[in-house]
PDB file of C-alpha atoms in Angstrom:
ATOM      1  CA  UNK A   1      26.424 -15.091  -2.994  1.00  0.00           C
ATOM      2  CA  UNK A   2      23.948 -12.791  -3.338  1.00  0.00           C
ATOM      3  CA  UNK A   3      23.173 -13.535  -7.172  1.00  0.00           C
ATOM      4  CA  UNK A   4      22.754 -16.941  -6.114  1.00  0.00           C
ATOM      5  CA  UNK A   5      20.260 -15.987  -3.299  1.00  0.00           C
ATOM      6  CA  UNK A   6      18.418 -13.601  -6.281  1.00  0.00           C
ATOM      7  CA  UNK A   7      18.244 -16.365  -8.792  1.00  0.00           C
ATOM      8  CA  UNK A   8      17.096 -19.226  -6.103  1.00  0.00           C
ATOM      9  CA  UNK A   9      14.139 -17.154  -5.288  1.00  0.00           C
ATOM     10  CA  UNK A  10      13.264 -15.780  -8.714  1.00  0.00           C
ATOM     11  CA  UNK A  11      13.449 -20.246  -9.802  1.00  0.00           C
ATOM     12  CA  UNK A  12      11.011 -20.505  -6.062  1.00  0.00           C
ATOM     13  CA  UNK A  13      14.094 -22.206  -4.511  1.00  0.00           C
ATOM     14  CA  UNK A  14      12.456 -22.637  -0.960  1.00  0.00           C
ATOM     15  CA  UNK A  15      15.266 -21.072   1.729  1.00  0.00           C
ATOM     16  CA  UNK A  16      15.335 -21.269   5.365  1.00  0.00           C
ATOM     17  CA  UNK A  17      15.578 -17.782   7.074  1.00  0.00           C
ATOM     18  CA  UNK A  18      19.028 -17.113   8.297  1.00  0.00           C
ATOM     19  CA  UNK A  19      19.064 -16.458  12.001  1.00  0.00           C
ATOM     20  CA  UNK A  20      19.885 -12.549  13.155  1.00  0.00           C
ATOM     21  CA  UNK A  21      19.712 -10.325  16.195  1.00  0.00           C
ATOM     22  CA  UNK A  22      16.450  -8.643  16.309  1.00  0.00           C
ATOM     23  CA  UNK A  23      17.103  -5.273  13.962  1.00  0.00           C
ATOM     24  CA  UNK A  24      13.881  -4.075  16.308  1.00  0.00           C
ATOM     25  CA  UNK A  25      12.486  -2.897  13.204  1.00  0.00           C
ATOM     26  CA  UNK A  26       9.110  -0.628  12.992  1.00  0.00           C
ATOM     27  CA  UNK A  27       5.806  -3.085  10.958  1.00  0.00           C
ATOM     28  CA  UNK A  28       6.114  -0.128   8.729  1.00  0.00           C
ATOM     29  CA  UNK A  29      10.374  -0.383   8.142  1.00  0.00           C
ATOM     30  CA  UNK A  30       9.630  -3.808   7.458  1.00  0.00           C
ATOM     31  CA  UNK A  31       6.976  -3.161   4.857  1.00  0.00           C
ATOM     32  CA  UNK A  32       9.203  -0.361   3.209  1.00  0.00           C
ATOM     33  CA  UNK A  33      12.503  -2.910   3.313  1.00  0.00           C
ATOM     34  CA  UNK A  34      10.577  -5.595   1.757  1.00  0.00           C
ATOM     35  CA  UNK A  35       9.437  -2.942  -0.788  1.00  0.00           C
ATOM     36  CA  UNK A  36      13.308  -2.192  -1.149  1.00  0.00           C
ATOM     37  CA  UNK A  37      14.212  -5.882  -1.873  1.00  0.00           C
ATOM     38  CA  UNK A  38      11.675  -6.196  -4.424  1.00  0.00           C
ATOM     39  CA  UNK A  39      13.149  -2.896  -6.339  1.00  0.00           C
ATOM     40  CA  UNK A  40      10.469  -0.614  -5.678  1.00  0.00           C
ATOM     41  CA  UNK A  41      11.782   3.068  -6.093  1.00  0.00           C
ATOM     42  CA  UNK A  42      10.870   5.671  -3.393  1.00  0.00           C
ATOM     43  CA  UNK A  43       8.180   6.888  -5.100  1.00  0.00           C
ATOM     44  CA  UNK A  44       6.645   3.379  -5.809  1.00  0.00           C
ATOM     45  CA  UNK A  45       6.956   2.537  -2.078  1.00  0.00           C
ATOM     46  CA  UNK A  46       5.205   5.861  -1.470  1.00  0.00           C
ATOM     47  CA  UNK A  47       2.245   5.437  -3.411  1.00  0.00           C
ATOM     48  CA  UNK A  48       2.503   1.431  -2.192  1.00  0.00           C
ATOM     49  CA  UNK A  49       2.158   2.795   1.202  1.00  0.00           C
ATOM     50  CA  UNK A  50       0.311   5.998   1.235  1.00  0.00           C
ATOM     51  CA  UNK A  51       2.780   7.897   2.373  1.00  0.00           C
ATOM     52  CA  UNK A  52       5.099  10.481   0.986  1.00  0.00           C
ATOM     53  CA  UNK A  53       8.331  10.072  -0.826  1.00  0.00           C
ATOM     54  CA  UNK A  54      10.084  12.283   2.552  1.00  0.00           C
ATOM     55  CA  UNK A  55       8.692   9.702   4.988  1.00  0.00           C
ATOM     56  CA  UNK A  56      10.266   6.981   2.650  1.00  0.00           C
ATOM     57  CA  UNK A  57      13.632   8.073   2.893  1.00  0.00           C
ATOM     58  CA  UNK A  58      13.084   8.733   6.822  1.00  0.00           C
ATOM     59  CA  UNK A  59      12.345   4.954   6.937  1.00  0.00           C
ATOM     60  CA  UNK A  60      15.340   4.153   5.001  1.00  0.00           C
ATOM     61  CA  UNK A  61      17.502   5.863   7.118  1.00  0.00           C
ATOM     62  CA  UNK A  62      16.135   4.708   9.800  1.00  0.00           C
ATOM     63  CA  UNK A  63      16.465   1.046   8.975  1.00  0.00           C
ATOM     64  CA  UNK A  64      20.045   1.499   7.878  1.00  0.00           C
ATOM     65  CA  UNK A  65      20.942   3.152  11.103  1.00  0.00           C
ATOM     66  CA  UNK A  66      19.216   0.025  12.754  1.00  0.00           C
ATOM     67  CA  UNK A  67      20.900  -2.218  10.433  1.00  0.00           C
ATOM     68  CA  UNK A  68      24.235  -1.147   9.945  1.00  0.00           C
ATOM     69  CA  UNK A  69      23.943  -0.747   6.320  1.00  0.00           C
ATOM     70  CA  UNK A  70      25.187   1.510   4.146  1.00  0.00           C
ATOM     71  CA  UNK A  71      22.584   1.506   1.275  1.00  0.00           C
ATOM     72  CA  UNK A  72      19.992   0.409  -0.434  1.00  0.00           C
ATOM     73  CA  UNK A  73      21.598  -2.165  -1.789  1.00  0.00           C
ATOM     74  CA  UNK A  74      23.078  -3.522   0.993  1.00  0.00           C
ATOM     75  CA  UNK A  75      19.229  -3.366   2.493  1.00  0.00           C
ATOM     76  CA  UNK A  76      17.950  -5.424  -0.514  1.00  0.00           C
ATOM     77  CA  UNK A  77      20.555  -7.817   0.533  1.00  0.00           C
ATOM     78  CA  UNK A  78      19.873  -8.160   3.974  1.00  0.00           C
ATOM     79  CA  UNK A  79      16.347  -8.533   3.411  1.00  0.00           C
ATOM     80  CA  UNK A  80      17.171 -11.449   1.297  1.00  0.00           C
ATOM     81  CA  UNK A  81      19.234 -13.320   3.740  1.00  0.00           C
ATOM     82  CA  UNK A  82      17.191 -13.254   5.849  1.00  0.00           C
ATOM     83  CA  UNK A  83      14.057 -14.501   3.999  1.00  0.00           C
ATOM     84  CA  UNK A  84      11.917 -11.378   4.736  1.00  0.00           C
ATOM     85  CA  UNK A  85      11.094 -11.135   0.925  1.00  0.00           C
ATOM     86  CA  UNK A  86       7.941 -12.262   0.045  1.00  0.00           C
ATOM     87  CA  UNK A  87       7.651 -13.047  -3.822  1.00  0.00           C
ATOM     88  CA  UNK A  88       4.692 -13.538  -5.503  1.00  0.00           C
ATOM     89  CA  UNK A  89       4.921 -17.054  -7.607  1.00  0.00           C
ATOM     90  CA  UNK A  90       4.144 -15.564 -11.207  1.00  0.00           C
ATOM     91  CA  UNK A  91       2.153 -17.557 -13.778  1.00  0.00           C
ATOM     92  CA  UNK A  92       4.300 -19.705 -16.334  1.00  0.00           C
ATOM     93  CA  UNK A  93       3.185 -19.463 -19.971  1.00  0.00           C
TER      94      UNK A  93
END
């Protein structure tokens, strides 16, 4: 399930990439998706990116028309499942 695919990678559960058709997705769709997965609002993936909230949400529609998706959610997923998420590993106290 997707909790289960959350949790693995939050514990640094290593995961092989599950094989798709190419989405033919833009460098900069795939920045703003991974941005997505991670739970970066608009804004955040904005001033991430240097570019303005509007051209977020043109990339967001854009990889949702690509992908079949029907939101943000659904992105965050997909990007998961597919292993395009790149975590940082974060320093245990």
């Amino acid at each position: 399930t997707l909790l289960t695919e959350f949790k693995d990678l939050s514990a640094g559960v290593e995961r092989e990439p599950i094989p798709g058709t190419d989405a033919d997705l833009s460098p900069r769709e795939g920045e703003v998706l991974q941005l997505v997965a991670q739970g970066a609002s608009n804004k955040k993936i904005a001033d991430s990116l240097f570019i303005s909230e509007n051209t977020v949400k043109t990339h967001l529609r854009n990889i949702m028309e690509k992908l079949h998706l029907a939101n943000r959610s659904q992105a965050a997923a997909y990007a998961v499942q597919r292993g395009l998420v790149q975590y940082k590993e974060q320093e245990k106290p």
